[in-house]
Amino acid sequence: MQVRKGVGVLAFLMVLFVPLAEAADFGTPAIEIVDAATLKGVKRVAVTSFTVQYVTSQVWDTSFTSGGGKSVQTAGQGGGFNIADALDPAKMQSATDKLYLEFLADLKAAGFDVVSPEALAASKAYKDYLANAPKTPRKEEAESEKGNGAGAITSIFYTPPGVPLVLGGKFDHLSTGTFGSNVKDPTLTFTGSLSLYTTNWPYYDKDVQKELGAATLHVRLYVPLAHVQVASSSFWGSGYSRQGIEPGLRLGNRLTRVAVGHNGDYAKLVLSEPYLIPGPIESTVEEVKHPNAMRAIMGEKIKIYPGTVSADKYWQLFPDAANQLLKAFARKLKDAS
């Protein structure tokens, strides 16, 4: 398996794993609600979109940038994971399908009246909805976003058959502040953002809500290979950008959400902290010579993260963690409705 040059060395080890008798406990996920008042009175629900976004390659370069009129960049921590060969398309699809059906069951168990997939598919309004759906699986290679702090990310969106991929400002809460979804999605290319974020989904969504007499639920699970944190500031033309990374499989915060359409408005249940999945990715920290020969002579070093990946652990632990998170979303939604 090829590793990207200049971002560290990664050796992949495919190890045999004996499944555990019981699912692992990943702890209580941190879920916040945006515009919670919209959820009041929700009793009947239809899951009108459901997607799992599997990251197959993630590269990071945690650097320090400063300067006024000029910008000077110093290499910092670097690394990358590429597990495309470990993620079989058939398993990505089957895991997505299973999580979708389990979520429907979770909603029923929480006390909601759930529109069945068959009733949803027979809906005239939903047929109009599907006519605008992008084709999946859909691959996004966000190399152009490498400089924004999240690193270069290659991911593939999977949806169950007959269930669309739905993204957009009404559904995704990317900002950590209080001013709405004013941050770009770092996992999409420029072309991907244009094609996926410009469909007027609420227009079709309201017709589905009216015809079925139900609130519409839109699920997105984002599965990155590392968490990248960014801090930046500027003052009178000078500024800095620092990043910190934590390699390891997780369900990513902010992008993982359940958006709820009800009476023309939208609430969002958002994973506010990464939901860590220990085991599939093991990494260490090493210091190596700076890739610039002159700086290496001066003794400068950078940190890299060589590691191992177990496909068996990935496919055992990720579905368990995702299932536990979806159950938590269903309970949170019920408590707020």
Short mmCIF file of C-alpha atoms in Angstrom, two decimals:
data_model
loop_
_atom_site.label_atom_id
_atom_site.label_comp_id
_atom_site.label_asym_id
_atom_site.label_seq_id
_atom_site.Cartn_x
_atom_site.Cartn_y
_atom_site.Cartn_z
CA MET A 1 0.00 0.00 0.00
CA GLN A 2 1.47 3.33 -1.05
CA VAL A 3 2.04 6.09 1.51
CA ARG A 4 2.20 9.75 0.52
CA LYS A 5 5.70 11.19 0.41
CA GLY A 6 6.67 13.94 2.80
CA VAL A 7 4.03 13.18 5.41
CA GLY A 8 5.61 10.37 7.37
CA VAL A 9 5.96 6.63 7.08
CA LEU A 10 3.06 4.28 7.71
CA ALA A 11 3.28 0.50 7.76
CA PHE A 12 0.01 -1.36 7.57
CA LEU A 13 -0.42 -4.58 9.46
CA MET A 14 -3.51 -6.67 8.77
CA VAL A 15 -3.97 -8.81 11.86
CA LEU A 16 -6.39 -11.62 12.61
CA PHE A 17 -8.94 -10.72 15.22
CA VAL A 18 -11.30 -12.97 17.14
CA PRO A 19 -14.65 -11.18 17.59
CA LEU A 20 -15.70 -10.48 21.14
CA ALA A 21 -18.86 -12.05 22.51
CA GLU A 22 -20.27 -8.66 23.50
CA ALA A 23 -20.06 -5.22 21.90
CA ALA A 24 -17.50 -2.85 23.39
CA ASP A 25 -18.69 0.15 25.39
CA PHE A 26 -17.41 3.39 23.87
CA GLY A 27 -18.79 5.65 26.54
CA THR A 28 -21.43 8.38 26.43
CA PRO A 29 -21.25 10.53 23.29
CA ALA A 30 -21.33 14.32 23.63
CA ILE A 31 -24.37 15.55 21.71
CA GLU A 32 -25.56 19.14 21.52
CA ILE A 33 -28.80 20.44 20.02
CA VAL A 34 -28.98 23.48 17.76
CA ASP A 35 -32.41 25.18 17.58
CA ALA A 36 -33.98 22.72 20.03
CA ALA A 37 -37.37 24.48 20.04
CA THR A 38 -38.02 23.03 16.58
CA LEU A 39 -38.18 19.54 18.09
CA LYS A 40 -41.19 20.22 20.30
CA GLY A 41 -44.16 18.11 19.29
CA VAL A 42 -42.25 15.69 17.06
CA LYS A 43 -43.99 12.30 17.28
CA ARG A 44 -43.93 10.84 13.78
CA VAL A 45 -40.63 10.72 11.87
CA ALA A 46 -39.33 9.70 8.45
CA VAL A 47 -35.61 9.11 7.87
CA THR A 48 -35.38 10.80 4.49
CA SER A 49 -31.60 10.75 4.16
CA PHE A 50 -28.88 8.59 5.67
CA THR A 51 -25.19 8.55 4.79
CA VAL A 52 -21.96 7.14 6.16
CA GLN A 53 -18.85 9.01 5.06
CA TYR A 54 -15.88 6.65 5.23
CA VAL A 55 -12.47 8.33 5.17
CA THR A 56 -10.05 6.17 3.18
CA SER A 57 -7.04 8.50 3.29
CA GLN A 58 -6.17 11.41 5.54
CA VAL A 59 -3.02 13.53 5.46
CA TRP A 60 -2.00 16.22 7.89
CA ASP A 61 0.82 18.70 8.21
CA THR A 62 0.75 20.55 11.52
CA SER A 63 2.73 23.64 10.74
CA PHE A 64 3.34 27.09 12.15
CA THR A 65 2.64 30.04 9.87
CA SER A 66 3.45 33.66 10.71
CA GLY A 67 4.20 36.95 9.06
CA GLY A 68 2.80 40.31 8.08
CA GLY A 69 3.19 41.05 4.38
CA LYS A 70 5.02 37.73 3.95
CA SER A 71 4.17 34.29 5.24
CA VAL A 72 6.81 31.96 6.63
CA GLN A 73 5.84 28.33 7.15
CA THR A 74 7.77 25.98 9.36
CA ALA A 75 7.13 22.25 9.09
CA GLY A 76 5.75 20.74 12.25
CA GLN A 77 4.07 17.42 12.91
CA GLY A 78 3.25 15.39 9.84
CA GLY A 79 1.73 12.09 8.96
CA GLY A 80 -0.96 10.28 7.08
CA PHE A 81 -3.07 7.14 6.89
CA ASN A 82 -4.31 5.43 3.75
CA ILE A 83 -6.57 2.45 4.42
CA ALA A 84 -8.34 2.26 1.08
CA ASP A 85 -7.24 -1.35 0.58
CA ALA A 86 -8.68 -2.32 3.97
CA LEU A 87 -12.14 -0.91 3.31
CA ASP A 88 -13.96 -3.33 1.06
CA PRO A 89 -16.82 -1.61 -0.86
CA ALA A 90 -19.21 -4.46 -0.11
CA LYS A 91 -18.58 -4.07 3.63
CA MET A 92 -18.99 -0.30 3.46
CA GLN A 93 -22.37 -0.76 1.78
CA SER A 94 -23.60 -3.56 4.03
CA ALA A 95 -22.55 -1.71 7.20
CA THR A 96 -24.38 1.39 5.99
CA ASP A 97 -27.55 -0.59 5.22
CA LYS A 98 -27.46 -2.32 8.61
CA LEU A 99 -26.94 0.92 10.55
CA TYR A 100 -29.88 2.49 8.71
CA LEU A 101 -32.26 -0.32 9.64
CA GLU A 102 -30.97 -0.37 13.22
CA PHE A 103 -31.60 3.37 13.51
CA LEU A 104 -35.20 2.91 12.39
CA ALA A 105 -35.56 0.30 15.14
CA ASP A 106 -33.91 2.65 17.66
CA LEU A 107 -36.44 5.37 16.83
CA LYS A 108 -39.32 2.94 17.34
CA ALA A 109 -37.83 1.77 20.63
CA ALA A 110 -37.57 5.41 21.74
CA GLY A 111 -41.31 5.80 21.20
CA PHE A 112 -41.60 7.45 17.77
CA ASP A 113 -44.08 6.52 15.06
CA VAL A 114 -41.64 5.73 12.24
CA VAL A 115 -42.54 5.87 8.54
CA SER A 116 -41.43 2.58 6.99
CA PRO A 117 -38.97 2.53 4.07
CA GLU A 118 -41.76 1.05 1.93
CA ALA A 119 -44.21 3.85 2.75
CA LEU A 120 -41.50 6.42 2.17
CA ALA A 121 -40.59 4.93 -1.22
CA ALA A 122 -44.28 4.98 -2.27
CA SER A 123 -44.63 8.68 -1.43
CA LYS A 124 -45.07 10.94 -4.45
CA ALA A 125 -43.22 13.77 -2.72
CA TYR A 126 -40.31 11.46 -1.89
CA LYS A 127 -40.09 10.28 -5.50
CA ASP A 128 -39.62 13.93 -6.50
CA TYR A 129 -37.02 14.14 -3.75
CA LEU A 130 -35.08 11.18 -5.09
CA ALA A 131 -35.09 12.57 -8.61
CA ASN A 132 -32.62 15.21 -7.37
CA ALA A 133 -30.39 12.84 -5.40
CA PRO A 134 -26.67 12.58 -6.27
CA LYS A 135 -25.38 9.16 -7.22
CA THR A 136 -23.72 7.12 -4.47
CA PRO A 137 -21.22 5.78 -3.58
CA ARG A 138 -19.62 9.18 -4.11
CA LYS A 139 -15.88 9.76 -3.75
CA GLU A 140 -14.48 13.13 -2.68
CA GLU A 141 -10.73 13.83 -2.81
CA ALA A 142 -10.35 17.08 -0.89
CA GLU A 143 -6.68 17.65 -1.70
CA SER A 144 -7.38 21.32 -2.34
CA GLU A 145 -8.39 21.76 1.29
CA LYS A 146 -5.00 20.74 2.68
CA GLY A 147 -4.10 24.25 3.75
CA ASN A 148 -7.21 24.87 5.85
CA GLY A 149 -6.08 22.87 8.87
CA ALA A 150 -8.05 19.70 8.31
CA GLY A 151 -5.52 18.16 5.94
CA ALA A 152 -6.10 16.41 2.66
CA ILE A 153 -9.00 13.98 3.00
CA THR A 154 -10.26 11.30 0.64
CA SER A 155 -13.66 9.92 1.60
CA ILE A 156 -16.53 7.94 0.10
CA PHE A 157 -20.20 8.61 0.85
CA TYR A 158 -22.47 5.55 1.07
CA THR A 159 -26.25 5.53 1.40
CA PRO A 160 -28.76 2.66 1.59
CA PRO A 161 -30.50 1.85 -1.72
CA GLY A 162 -33.22 4.39 -2.47
CA VAL A 163 -32.07 6.79 0.27
CA PRO A 164 -30.42 10.05 -0.88
CA LEU A 165 -27.28 11.85 0.22
CA VAL A 166 -28.35 15.24 1.61
CA LEU A 167 -25.91 17.99 2.65
CA GLY A 168 -26.37 21.72 3.10
CA GLY A 169 -26.48 24.64 5.45
CA LYS A 170 -29.92 23.69 6.76
CA PHE A 171 -28.62 20.24 7.69
CA ASP A 172 -24.91 20.60 8.59
CA HIS A 173 -23.77 22.72 11.52
CA LEU A 174 -20.06 23.20 10.87
CA SER A 175 -19.41 26.28 12.98
CA THR A 176 -18.33 25.98 16.60
CA GLY A 177 -19.64 29.49 17.28
CA THR A 178 -23.13 30.91 17.45
CA PHE A 179 -23.49 32.31 13.95
CA GLY A 180 -24.65 29.20 12.08
CA SER A 181 -23.02 27.05 9.47
CA ASN A 182 -20.50 29.59 8.20
CA VAL A 183 -17.55 27.21 7.85
CA LYS A 184 -16.66 25.29 4.70
CA ASP A 185 -16.91 21.51 4.74
CA PRO A 186 -13.22 20.46 4.68
CA THR A 187 -14.03 17.00 3.30
CA LEU A 188 -15.41 18.27 -0.02
CA THR A 189 -13.67 19.51 -3.13
CA PHE A 190 -14.69 22.87 -4.55
CA THR A 191 -16.72 21.07 -7.21
CA GLY A 192 -18.22 18.78 -4.57
CA SER A 193 -19.33 21.74 -2.48
CA LEU A 194 -21.01 23.32 -5.48
CA SER A 195 -22.88 20.18 -6.47
CA LEU A 196 -23.80 18.89 -3.01
CA TYR A 197 -24.55 22.12 -1.14
CA THR A 198 -26.60 23.95 -3.77
CA THR A 199 -29.65 21.66 -4.11
CA ASN A 200 -32.67 23.28 -2.46
CA TRP A 201 -33.47 20.23 -0.34
CA PRO A 202 -35.80 22.08 2.09
CA TYR A 203 -38.11 22.81 -0.85
CA TYR A 204 -38.64 19.10 -1.47
CA ASP A 205 -38.39 18.24 2.21
CA LYS A 206 -41.47 20.29 3.17
CA ASP A 207 -43.58 18.37 0.65
CA VAL A 208 -42.48 15.06 2.21
CA GLN A 209 -43.30 16.37 5.68
CA LYS A 210 -46.76 17.50 4.54
CA GLU A 211 -47.67 14.34 2.63
CA LEU A 212 -46.53 11.93 5.34
CA GLY A 213 -47.43 14.07 8.36
CA ALA A 214 -43.97 13.47 9.77
CA ALA A 215 -40.79 15.26 10.73
CA THR A 216 -37.90 14.44 8.40
CA LEU A 217 -34.61 13.11 9.76
CA HIS A 218 -31.28 13.46 7.94
CA VAL A 219 -28.37 11.38 9.25
CA ARG A 220 -24.66 11.81 8.50
CA LEU A 221 -21.93 9.71 10.10
CA TYR A 222 -18.38 10.91 9.44
CA VAL A 223 -15.57 8.38 10.10
CA PRO A 224 -12.11 10.05 10.00
CA LEU A 225 -8.74 8.45 10.76
CA ALA A 226 -7.45 11.30 12.93
CA HIS A 227 -8.68 14.40 14.70
CA VAL A 228 -7.03 17.68 13.69
CA GLN A 229 -7.39 20.70 15.95
CA VAL A 230 -6.59 24.18 14.69
CA ALA A 231 -5.92 27.44 16.53
CA SER A 232 -5.33 30.69 14.67
CA SER A 233 -5.18 34.40 15.26
CA SER A 234 -4.23 37.62 13.53
CA PHE A 235 -3.33 41.14 14.65
CA TRP A 236 -2.34 44.07 12.45
CA GLY A 237 -1.47 41.89 9.47
CA SER A 238 0.48 39.22 11.32
CA GLY A 239 -0.91 35.91 12.40
CA TYR A 240 -0.31 32.30 13.20
CA SER A 241 -1.85 28.92 12.71
CA ARG A 242 -1.07 25.97 14.96
CA GLN A 243 -2.46 22.48 14.70
CA GLY A 244 -2.53 19.41 16.89
CA ILE A 245 -3.39 15.90 15.78
CA GLU A 246 -4.66 12.75 17.43
CA PRO A 247 -4.42 9.75 15.08
CA GLY A 248 -7.06 7.09 15.62
CA LEU A 249 -10.40 5.93 14.28
CA ARG A 250 -13.39 7.91 15.49
CA LEU A 251 -16.78 9.28 14.58
CA GLY A 252 -15.96 12.88 13.79
CA ASN A 253 -17.53 15.82 15.57
CA ARG A 254 -19.63 18.50 13.85
CA LEU A 255 -19.99 16.56 10.60
CA THR A 256 -21.72 13.69 12.42
CA ARG A 257 -25.31 14.79 12.98
CA VAL A 258 -29.03 14.17 12.78
CA ALA A 259 -30.87 17.13 11.26
CA VAL A 260 -34.62 17.30 11.93
CA GLY A 261 -37.05 19.13 9.67
CA HIS A 262 -40.33 20.05 11.38
CA ASN A 263 -42.97 22.61 10.36
CA GLY A 264 -40.60 24.35 7.97
CA ASP A 265 -37.72 24.75 10.45
CA TYR A 266 -34.64 22.65 11.23
CA ALA A 267 -32.97 21.50 14.40
CA LYS A 268 -29.62 19.72 14.46
CA LEU A 269 -28.38 17.13 16.90
CA VAL A 270 -24.61 17.37 16.54
CA LEU A 271 -21.77 15.24 17.88
CA SER A 272 -19.85 17.99 19.66
CA GLU A 273 -16.76 15.93 20.56
CA PRO A 274 -15.09 13.13 18.57
CA TYR A 275 -16.37 9.67 19.53
CA LEU A 276 -13.19 7.63 19.80
CA ILE A 277 -13.03 3.99 18.60
CA PRO A 278 -9.89 2.50 20.22
CA GLY A 279 -8.24 -0.47 18.58
CA PRO A 280 -8.37 -0.36 14.77
CA ILE A 281 -5.56 2.20 14.42
CA GLU A 282 -2.49 2.06 16.63
CA SER A 283 0.17 4.74 16.18
CA THR A 284 3.35 5.96 17.82
CA VAL A 285 5.20 9.27 17.70
CA GLU A 286 8.66 9.55 16.16
CA GLU A 287 10.95 12.50 15.56
CA VAL A 288 12.76 12.50 12.23
CA LYS A 289 15.02 14.91 10.39
CA HIS A 290 13.40 17.92 8.81
CA PRO A 291 12.61 17.21 5.12
CA ASN A 292 14.49 20.37 4.14
CA ALA A 293 18.20 19.44 3.91
CA MET A 294 19.46 22.80 5.19
CA ARG A 295 17.15 22.72 8.17
CA ALA A 296 18.10 19.14 8.85
CA ILE A 297 21.74 20.22 9.06
CA MET A 298 20.69 22.76 11.68
CA GLY A 299 19.22 19.91 13.71
CA GLU A 300 15.54 20.62 13.11
CA LYS A 301 13.15 17.70 13.33
CA ILE A 302 9.47 16.99 12.72
CA LYS A 303 7.11 14.50 14.32
CA ILE A 304 5.55 11.67 12.33
CA TYR A 305 3.10 8.95 13.27
CA PRO A 306 3.94 5.48 11.96
CA GLY A 307 1.26 2.99 12.84
CA THR A 308 -0.70 -0.16 12.10
CA VAL A 309 -4.24 -0.77 10.96
CA SER A 310 -6.42 -3.82 11.60
CA ALA A 311 -9.23 -4.24 9.08
CA ASP A 312 -10.85 -6.90 11.27
CA LYS A 313 -11.02 -4.56 14.26
CA TYR A 314 -12.29 -1.76 12.04
CA TRP A 315 -15.27 -3.79 10.88
CA GLN A 316 -16.03 -5.14 14.32
CA LEU A 317 -15.69 -1.94 16.32
CA PHE A 318 -16.87 0.79 13.95
CA PRO A 319 -20.41 -0.65 13.50
CA ASP A 320 -20.71 -1.13 17.27
CA ALA A 321 -19.65 2.46 17.98
CA ALA A 322 -21.92 3.86 15.27
CA ASN A 323 -24.85 1.84 16.57
CA GLN A 324 -24.33 3.11 20.11
CA LEU A 325 -24.13 6.69 18.84
CA LEU A 326 -27.31 6.36 16.79
CA LYS A 327 -29.17 4.97 19.82
CA ALA A 328 -27.98 8.02 21.77
CA PHE A 329 -29.24 10.32 19.00
CA ALA A 330 -32.66 8.63 19.10
CA ARG A 331 -32.90 9.00 22.90
CA LYS A 332 -31.74 12.63 22.77
CA LEU A 333 -34.32 13.41 20.12
CA LYS A 334 -37.08 11.80 22.16
CA ASP A 335 -36.10 13.69 25.31
CA ALA A 336 -36.21 16.99 23.42
CA SER A 337 -39.47 16.38 21.57
#
